[in-house]
Short mmCIF file of C-alpha atoms and ligand atoms in Angstrom, two decimals:
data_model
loop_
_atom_site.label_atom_id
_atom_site.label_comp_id
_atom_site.label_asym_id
_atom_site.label_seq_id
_atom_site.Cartn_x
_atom_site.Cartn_y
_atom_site.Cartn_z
CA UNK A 1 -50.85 33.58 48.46
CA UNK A 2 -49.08 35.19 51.19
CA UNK A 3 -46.11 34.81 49.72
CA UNK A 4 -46.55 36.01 46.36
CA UNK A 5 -48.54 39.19 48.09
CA UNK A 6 -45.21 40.01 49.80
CA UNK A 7 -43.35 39.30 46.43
CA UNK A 8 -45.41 41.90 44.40
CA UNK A 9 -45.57 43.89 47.35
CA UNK A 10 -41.69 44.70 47.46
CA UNK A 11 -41.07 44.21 43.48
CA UNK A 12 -44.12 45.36 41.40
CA UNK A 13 -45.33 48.48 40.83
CA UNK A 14 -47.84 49.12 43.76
CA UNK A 15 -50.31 50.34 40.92
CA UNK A 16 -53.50 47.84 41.12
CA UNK A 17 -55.82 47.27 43.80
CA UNK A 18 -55.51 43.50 43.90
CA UNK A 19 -57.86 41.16 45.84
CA UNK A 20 -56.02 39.07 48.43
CA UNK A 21 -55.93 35.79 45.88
CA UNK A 22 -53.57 34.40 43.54
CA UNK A 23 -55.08 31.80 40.72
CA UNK A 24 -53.15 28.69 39.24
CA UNK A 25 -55.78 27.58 37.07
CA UNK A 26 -58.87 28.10 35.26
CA UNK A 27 -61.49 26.08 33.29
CA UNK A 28 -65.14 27.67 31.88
CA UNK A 29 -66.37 30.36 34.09
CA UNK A 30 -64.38 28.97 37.22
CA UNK A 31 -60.77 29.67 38.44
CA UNK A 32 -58.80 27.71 41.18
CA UNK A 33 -56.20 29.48 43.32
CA UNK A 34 -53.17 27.99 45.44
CA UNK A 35 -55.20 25.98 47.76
CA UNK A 36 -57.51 24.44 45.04
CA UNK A 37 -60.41 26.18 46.22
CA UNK A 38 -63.27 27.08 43.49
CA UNK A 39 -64.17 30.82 42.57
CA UNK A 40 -66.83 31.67 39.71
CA UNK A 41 -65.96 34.21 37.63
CA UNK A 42 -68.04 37.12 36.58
CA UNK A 43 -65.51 39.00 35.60
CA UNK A 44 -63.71 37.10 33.02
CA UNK A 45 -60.51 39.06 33.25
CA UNK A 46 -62.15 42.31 32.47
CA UNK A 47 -64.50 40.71 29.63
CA UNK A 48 -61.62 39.30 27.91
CA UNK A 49 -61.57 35.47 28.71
CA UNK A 50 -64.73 35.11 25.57
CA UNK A 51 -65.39 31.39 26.21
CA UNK A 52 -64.02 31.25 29.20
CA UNK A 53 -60.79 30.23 30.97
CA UNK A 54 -58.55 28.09 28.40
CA UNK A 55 -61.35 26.88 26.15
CA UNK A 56 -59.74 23.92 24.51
CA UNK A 57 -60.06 25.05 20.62
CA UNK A 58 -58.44 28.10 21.91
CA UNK A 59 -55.69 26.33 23.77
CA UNK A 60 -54.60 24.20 20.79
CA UNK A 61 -54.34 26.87 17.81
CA UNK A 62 -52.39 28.70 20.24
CA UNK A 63 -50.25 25.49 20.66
CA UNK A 64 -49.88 24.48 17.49
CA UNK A 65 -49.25 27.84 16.08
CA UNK A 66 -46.52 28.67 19.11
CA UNK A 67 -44.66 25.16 17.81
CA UNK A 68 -44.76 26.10 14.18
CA UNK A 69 -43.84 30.43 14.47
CA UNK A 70 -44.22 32.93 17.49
CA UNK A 71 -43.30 35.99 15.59
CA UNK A 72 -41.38 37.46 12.14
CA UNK A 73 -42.44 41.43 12.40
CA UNK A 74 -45.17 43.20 9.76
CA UNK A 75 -41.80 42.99 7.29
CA UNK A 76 -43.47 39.29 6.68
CA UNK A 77 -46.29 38.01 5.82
CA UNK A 78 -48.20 35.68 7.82
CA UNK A 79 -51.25 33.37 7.53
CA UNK A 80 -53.25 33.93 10.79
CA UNK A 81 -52.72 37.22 10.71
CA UNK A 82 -54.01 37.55 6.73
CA UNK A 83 -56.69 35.59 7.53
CA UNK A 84 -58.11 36.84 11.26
CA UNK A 85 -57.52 40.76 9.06
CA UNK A 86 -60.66 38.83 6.34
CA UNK A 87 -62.62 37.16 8.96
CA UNK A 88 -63.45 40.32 10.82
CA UNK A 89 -63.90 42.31 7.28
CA UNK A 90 -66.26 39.59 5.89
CA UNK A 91 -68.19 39.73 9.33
CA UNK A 92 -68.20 43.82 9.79
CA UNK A 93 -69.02 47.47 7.53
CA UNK A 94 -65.25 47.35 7.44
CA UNK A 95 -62.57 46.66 4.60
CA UNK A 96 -59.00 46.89 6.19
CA UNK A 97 -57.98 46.01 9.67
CA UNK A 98 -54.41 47.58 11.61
CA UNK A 99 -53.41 45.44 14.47
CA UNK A 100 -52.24 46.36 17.67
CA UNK A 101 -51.46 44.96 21.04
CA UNK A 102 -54.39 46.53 23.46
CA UNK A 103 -57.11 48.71 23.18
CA UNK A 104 -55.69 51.98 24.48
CA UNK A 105 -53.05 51.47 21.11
CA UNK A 106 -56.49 50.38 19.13
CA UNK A 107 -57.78 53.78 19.94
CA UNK A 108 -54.39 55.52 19.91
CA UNK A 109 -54.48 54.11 15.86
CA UNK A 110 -57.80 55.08 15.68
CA UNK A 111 -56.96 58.99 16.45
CA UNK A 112 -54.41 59.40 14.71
CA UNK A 113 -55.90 57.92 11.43
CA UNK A 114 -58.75 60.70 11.92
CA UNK A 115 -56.07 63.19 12.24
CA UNK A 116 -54.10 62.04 9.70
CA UNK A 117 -57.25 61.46 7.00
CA UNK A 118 -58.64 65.09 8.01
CA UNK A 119 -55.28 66.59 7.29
CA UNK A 120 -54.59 64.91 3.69
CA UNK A 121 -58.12 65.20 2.35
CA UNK A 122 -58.69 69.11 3.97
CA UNK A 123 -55.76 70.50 4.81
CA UNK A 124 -54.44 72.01 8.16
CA UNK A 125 -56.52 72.85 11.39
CA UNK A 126 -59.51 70.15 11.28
CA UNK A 127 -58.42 68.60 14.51
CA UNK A 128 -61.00 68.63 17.38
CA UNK A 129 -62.31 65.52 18.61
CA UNK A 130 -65.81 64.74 20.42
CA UNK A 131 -65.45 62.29 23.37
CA UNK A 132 -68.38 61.34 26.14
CA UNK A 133 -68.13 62.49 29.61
CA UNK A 134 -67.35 59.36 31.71
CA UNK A 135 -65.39 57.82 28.74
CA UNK A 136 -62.91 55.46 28.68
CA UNK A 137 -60.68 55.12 25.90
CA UNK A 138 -57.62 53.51 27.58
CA UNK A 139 -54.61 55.03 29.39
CA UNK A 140 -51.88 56.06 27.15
CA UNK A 141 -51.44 59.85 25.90
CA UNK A 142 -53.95 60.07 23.35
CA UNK A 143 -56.68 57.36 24.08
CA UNK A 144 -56.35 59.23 28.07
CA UNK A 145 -57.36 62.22 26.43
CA UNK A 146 -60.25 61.11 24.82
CA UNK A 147 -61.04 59.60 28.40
CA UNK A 148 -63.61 61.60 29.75
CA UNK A 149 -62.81 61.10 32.98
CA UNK A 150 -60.62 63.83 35.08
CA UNK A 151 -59.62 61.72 37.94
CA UNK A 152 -57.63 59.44 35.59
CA UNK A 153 -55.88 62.75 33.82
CA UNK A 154 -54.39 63.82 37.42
CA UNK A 155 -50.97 64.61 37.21
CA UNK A 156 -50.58 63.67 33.48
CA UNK A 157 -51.86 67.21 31.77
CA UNK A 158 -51.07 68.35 29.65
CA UNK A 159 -52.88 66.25 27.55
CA UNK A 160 -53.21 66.10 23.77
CA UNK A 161 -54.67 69.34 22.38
CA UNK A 162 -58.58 69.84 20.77
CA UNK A 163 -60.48 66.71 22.70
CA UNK A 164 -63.58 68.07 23.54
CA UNK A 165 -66.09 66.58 26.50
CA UNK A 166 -69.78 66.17 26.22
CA UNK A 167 -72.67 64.22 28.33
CA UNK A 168 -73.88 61.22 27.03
CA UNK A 169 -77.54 61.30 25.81
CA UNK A 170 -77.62 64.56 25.70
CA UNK A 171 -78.41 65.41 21.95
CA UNK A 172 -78.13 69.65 22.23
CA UNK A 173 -74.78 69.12 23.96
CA UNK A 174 -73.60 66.69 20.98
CA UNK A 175 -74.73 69.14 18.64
CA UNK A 176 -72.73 72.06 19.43
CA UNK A 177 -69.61 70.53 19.78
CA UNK A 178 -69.31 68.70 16.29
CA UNK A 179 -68.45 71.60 13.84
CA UNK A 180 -66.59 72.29 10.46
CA UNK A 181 -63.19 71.74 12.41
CA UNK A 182 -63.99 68.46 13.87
CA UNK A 183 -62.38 65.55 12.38
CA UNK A 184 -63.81 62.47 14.73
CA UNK A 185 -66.55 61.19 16.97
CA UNK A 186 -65.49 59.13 19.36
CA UNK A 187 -68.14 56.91 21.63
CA UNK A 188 -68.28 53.18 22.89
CA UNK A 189 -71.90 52.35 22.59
CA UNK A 190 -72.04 51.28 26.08
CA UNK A 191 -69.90 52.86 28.19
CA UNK A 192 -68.41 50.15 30.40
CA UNK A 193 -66.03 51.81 32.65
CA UNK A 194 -68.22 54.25 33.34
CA UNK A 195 -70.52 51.86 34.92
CA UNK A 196 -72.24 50.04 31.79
CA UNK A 197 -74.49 53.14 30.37
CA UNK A 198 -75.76 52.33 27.00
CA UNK A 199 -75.97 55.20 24.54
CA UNK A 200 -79.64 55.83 23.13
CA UNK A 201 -80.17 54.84 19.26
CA UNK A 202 -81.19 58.74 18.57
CA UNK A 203 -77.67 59.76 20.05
CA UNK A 204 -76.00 57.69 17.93
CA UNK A 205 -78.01 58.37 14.86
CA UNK A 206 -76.96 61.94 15.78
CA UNK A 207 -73.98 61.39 16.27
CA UNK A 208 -73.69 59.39 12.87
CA UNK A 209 -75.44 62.79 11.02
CA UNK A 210 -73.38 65.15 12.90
CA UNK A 211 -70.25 62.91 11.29
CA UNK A 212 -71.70 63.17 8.09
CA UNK A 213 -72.70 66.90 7.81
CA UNK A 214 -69.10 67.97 9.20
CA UNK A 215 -67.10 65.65 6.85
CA UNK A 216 -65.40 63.80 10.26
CA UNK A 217 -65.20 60.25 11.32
CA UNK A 218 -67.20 58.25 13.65
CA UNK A 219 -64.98 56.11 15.45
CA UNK A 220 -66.78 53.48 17.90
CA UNK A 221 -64.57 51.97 20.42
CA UNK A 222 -66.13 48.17 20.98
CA UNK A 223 -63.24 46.85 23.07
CA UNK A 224 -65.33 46.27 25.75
CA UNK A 225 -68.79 45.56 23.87
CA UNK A 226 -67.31 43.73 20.73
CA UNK A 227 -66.64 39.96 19.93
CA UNK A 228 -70.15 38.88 20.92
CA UNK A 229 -70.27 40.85 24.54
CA UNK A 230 -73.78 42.33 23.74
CA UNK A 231 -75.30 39.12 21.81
CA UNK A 232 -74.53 40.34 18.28
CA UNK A 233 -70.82 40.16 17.28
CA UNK A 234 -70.58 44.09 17.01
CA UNK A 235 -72.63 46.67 19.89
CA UNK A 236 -73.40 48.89 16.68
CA UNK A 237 -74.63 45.83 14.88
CA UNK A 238 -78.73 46.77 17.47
CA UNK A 239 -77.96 50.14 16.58
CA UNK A 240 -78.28 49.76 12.78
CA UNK A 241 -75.73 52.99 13.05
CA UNK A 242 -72.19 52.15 11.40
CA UNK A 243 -68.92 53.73 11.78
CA UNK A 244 -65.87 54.45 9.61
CA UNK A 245 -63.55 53.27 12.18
CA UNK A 246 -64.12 50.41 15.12
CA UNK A 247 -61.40 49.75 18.10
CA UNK A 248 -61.65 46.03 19.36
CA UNK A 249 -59.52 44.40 22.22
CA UNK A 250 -60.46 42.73 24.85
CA UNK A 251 -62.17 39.44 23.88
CA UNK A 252 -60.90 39.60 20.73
CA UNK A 253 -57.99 36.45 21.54
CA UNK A 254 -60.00 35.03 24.61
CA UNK A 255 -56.96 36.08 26.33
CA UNK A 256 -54.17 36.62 25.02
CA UNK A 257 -53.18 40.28 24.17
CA UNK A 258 -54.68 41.52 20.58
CA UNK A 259 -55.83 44.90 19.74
CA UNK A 260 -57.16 45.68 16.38
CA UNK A 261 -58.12 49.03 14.16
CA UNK A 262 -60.83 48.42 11.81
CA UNK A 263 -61.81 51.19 9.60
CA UNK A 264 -63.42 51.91 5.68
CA UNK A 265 -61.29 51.17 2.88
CA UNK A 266 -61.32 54.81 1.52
CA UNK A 267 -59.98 55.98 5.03
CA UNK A 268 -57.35 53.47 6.00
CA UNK A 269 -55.66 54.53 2.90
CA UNK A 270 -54.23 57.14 4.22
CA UNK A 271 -52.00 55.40 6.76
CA UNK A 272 -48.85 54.55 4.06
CA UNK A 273 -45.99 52.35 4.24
CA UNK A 274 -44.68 53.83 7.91
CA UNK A 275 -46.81 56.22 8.37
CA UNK A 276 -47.91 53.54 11.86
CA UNK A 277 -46.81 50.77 12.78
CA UNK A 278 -46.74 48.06 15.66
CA UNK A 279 -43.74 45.62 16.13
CA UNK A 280 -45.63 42.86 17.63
CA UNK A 281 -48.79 43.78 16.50
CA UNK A 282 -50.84 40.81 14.72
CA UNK A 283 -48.21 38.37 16.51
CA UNK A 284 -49.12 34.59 15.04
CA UNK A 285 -50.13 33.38 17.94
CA UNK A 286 -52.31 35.65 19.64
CA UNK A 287 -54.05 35.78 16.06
CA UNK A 288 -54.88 31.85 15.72
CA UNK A 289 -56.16 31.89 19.39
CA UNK A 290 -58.46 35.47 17.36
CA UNK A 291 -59.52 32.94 14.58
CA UNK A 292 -60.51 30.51 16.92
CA UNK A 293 -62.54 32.54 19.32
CA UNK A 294 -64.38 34.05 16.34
CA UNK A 295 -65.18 30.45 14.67
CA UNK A 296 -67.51 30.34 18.07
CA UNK A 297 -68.41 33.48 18.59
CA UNK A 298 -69.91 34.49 15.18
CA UNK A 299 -71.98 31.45 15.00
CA UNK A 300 -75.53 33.13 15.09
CA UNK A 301 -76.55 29.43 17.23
CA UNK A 302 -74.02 31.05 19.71
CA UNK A 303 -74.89 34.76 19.80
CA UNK A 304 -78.67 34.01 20.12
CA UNK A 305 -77.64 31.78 23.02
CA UNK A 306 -75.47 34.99 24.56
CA UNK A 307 -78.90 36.75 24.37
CA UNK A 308 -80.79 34.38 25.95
CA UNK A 309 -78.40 33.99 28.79
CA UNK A 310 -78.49 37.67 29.24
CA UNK A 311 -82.11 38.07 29.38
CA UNK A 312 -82.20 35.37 31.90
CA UNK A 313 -79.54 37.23 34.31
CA UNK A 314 -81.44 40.33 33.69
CA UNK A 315 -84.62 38.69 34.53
CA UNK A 316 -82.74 37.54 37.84
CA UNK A 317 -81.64 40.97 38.94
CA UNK A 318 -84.82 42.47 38.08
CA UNK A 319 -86.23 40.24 40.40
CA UNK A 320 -84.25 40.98 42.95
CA UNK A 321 -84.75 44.62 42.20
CA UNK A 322 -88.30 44.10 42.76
CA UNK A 323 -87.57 42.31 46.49
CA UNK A 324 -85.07 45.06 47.46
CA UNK A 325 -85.81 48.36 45.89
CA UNK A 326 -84.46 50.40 49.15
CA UNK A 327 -81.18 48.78 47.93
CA UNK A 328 -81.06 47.95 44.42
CA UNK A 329 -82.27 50.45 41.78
CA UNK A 330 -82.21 48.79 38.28
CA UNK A 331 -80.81 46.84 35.42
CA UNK A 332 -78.14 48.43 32.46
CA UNK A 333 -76.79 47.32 30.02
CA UNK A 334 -77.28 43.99 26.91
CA UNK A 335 -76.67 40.92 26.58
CA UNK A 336 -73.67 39.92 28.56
CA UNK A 337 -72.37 43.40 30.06
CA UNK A 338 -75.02 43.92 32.52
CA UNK A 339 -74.83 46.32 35.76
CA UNK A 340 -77.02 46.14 38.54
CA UNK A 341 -77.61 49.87 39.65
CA UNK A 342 -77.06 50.09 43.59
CA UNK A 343 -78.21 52.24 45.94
CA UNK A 344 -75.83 50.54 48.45
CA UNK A 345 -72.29 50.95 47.83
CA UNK A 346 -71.32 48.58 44.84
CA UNK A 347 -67.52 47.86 46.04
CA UNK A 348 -69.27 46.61 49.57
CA UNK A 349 -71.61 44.16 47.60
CA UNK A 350 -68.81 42.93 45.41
CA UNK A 351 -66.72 42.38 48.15
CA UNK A 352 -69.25 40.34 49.72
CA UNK A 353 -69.46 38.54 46.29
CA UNK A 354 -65.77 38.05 47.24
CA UNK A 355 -66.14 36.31 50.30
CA UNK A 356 -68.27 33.98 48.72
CA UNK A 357 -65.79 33.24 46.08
CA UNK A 358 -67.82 35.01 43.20
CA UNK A 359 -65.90 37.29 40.98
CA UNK A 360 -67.41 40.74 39.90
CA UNK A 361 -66.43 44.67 39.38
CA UNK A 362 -67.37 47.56 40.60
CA UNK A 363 -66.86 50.31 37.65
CA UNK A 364 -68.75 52.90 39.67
CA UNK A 365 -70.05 53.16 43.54
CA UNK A 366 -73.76 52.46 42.17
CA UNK A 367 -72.82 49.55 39.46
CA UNK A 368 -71.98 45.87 39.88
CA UNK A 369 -70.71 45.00 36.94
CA UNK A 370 -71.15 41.15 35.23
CA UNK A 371 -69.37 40.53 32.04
CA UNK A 372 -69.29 36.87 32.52
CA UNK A 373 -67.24 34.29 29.92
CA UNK A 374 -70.17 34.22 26.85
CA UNK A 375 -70.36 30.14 27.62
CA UNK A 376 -71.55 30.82 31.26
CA UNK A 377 -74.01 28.02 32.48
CA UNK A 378 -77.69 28.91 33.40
CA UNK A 379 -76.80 26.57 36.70
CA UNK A 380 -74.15 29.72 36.95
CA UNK A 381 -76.42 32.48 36.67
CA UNK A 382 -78.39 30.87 39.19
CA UNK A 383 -75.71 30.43 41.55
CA UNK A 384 -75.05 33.69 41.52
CA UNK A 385 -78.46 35.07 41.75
CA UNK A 386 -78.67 33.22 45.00
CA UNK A 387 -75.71 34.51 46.32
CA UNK A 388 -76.76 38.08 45.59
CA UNK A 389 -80.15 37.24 47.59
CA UNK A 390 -78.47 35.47 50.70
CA UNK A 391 -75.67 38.94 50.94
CA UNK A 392 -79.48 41.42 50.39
CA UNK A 393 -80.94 39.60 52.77
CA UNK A 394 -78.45 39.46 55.06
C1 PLP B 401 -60.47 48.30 28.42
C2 PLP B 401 -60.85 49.37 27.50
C3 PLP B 401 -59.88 50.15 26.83
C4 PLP B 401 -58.40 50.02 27.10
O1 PLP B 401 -57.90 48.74 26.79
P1 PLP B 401 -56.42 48.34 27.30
O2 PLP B 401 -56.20 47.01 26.66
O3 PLP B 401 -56.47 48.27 28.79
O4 PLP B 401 -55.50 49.38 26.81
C5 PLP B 401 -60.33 51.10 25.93
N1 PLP B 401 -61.64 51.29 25.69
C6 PLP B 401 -62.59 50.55 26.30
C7 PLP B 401 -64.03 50.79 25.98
C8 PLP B 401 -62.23 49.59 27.25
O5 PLP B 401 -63.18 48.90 27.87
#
């Protein structure tokens, strides 16, 4: 470890926070670093690892696919790519996927279809777009600027023009900012990075009338709370609210990089031959590993289990609420992106976490984040609740 800390010390870009680890290997909801010794993982690389670290089925359709073709370009055809495009059609409100590399370029897609649709179907001038305070969209140019969050825009303005701000929840707020010129909605229907806050069913019913009423798009960004994260496959799936346009990332390979734009078939239309484009978007490979992560994941069996599993961790940290309410406030979030709302500072409790080789995040100073892999053990849960009791107690 010590030597590959000085390594990406001198070389990399000193742009991370990085705990003082380096991991060799992985297997369910546990990783192993240099010396062999045991960590669980509640953080499943950022809620992307699905089912966990190399799941098997995932391991061999990403070897047999590497052996057969790594990558011919969108000039080609290819089957996983054809086929992952009409598995998440056949299992979402959408008809046409675009496929990226990451979220931030799902989003990026994502805005500039809006743009694009409000420009060919009403001319010049219906730009704005409605973001969420406390946001986050991603970091490049245009997914930063929906990013409600100014400390991440510091140094970088200016940004791209006519993104507009409002609170989440708050209903008047939402109001007022959709108008005539408005030509998307932007929201994730939990916000993650801002520390797991779900959006209320009458906001997003709002938000879907506002949409409506003003002739713009609703675009939900699910990279963090899509592919089975909140116990259905899709967050808006609870909601009963659907969108025109969906981001999804994250889980979406079970680890290997895959970002995908799914919208309505009567709005993807207007991105022509080259009017986007990705080079290695919808690569082979990372898009058999897709197919097999969603053969598990949209099994109902499985997503009923992902709910039960989350009710059981919730049940846990409500409990422990309940024994230390001068340090522990509450429960966010569904299924299996849960925070525990602090009133001790979050970073000191995950770094405890830490120290007892247990993996978690820290979004914001009152939220411990847990996105676990979706095939955590109850034996894990446990062992984690336990930990959390011996650090409260302590
Ligand atoms: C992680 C995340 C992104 C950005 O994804 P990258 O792959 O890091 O670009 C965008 N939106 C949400 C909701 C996210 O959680």
């Amino acid at each position: 470890m010590a030597y590959l800390k000085d390594l990406g010390e001198l070389y990399l870009a000193q742009n991370y926070r990085r705990f003082p680890v380096a991991f060799v290997e992985g297997k369910g909801a546990r990783l192993f670093d240099e010396e062999g010794r045991e960590y669980l993982d509640f953080c499943a690389g950022i809620a992307v690892c699905a089912l966990g670290h190399s799941p098997p089925e995932v391991v061999s359709a990403i070897k047999e696919q590497a052996a057969r073709l790594l990558h011919v370009s969108n000039l080609y055809w290819t089957e996983p790519q054809a086929r992952l495009a009409q598995v998440l059609v056949e299992n979402s409100f959408a008809d046409r996927v675009f496929f990226c590399n990451s979220g931030a370029e799902a989003v990026e897609a994502a805005l500039k279809l809006a743009r694009r649709y409000a420009w060919l179907r009403h001319g010049p001038g219906k730009t704005k777009i409605v973001a969420l305070e406390n946001s986050f969209h991603g970091r490049t140019y245009g997914a930063l600027s929906a990013t409600g969050q100014p400390a991440y825009w510091e140094g970088f303005e200016p940004l791209v023009p006519d993104f507009v701000h409002v609170p989440p929840n708050d209903l008047e707020a939402l109001r007022e900012a959709v108008d005539e010129r408005t030509c998307a909605v932007i929201l994730e229907p939990i916000l993650g990075e801002g520390g797991v806050i779900p959006l209320e069913r009458e906001f997003l019913e709002t938000a879907r009338r506002l949409c409506d009423q003003a002739g713009a798009l609703l675009i939900l960004d699910e990279i963090q709370t899509g592919v089975g994260r909140t116990g259905q496959l899709f967050a808006y799936q609870h909601y009963g609210v659907e969108p025109e346009v969906m981001c999804l990332a994250k889980g979406l390979a079970g680890g290997l990089p895959l970002g995908a734009m799914l919208a309505k078939a009567e709005v993807m239309e207007v991105l022509s031959p080259g009017s986007h484009a990705s080079t290695f978007g919808g690569n082979p490979v990372c898009c058999a590993a897709a197919l097999a992560v969603l053969e598990r994941v949209r099994d109902p069996d499985f997503l009923a289990e992902v709910r039960l599993k989350g009710e059981a961790l919730r049940k846990g940290l409500l409990g422990l609420c309940e024994k230390f309410p001068e340090k522990l406030k509450g429960v966010r979030g569904l299924g299996l992106l849960l925070a525990l709302e602090t009133r001790i500072p979050a970073p000191e409790l995950m770094q405890a976490l830490f120290e007892r080789r247990i993996l978690t995040t820290a979004p914001k100073p009152e939220a411990l984040r847990l996105t676990p892999p979706l095939t955590i053990s109850y034996r894990e849960i446990d062992a984690l609740l336990s930990a959390l009791e011996e650090i409260l107690k302590a």
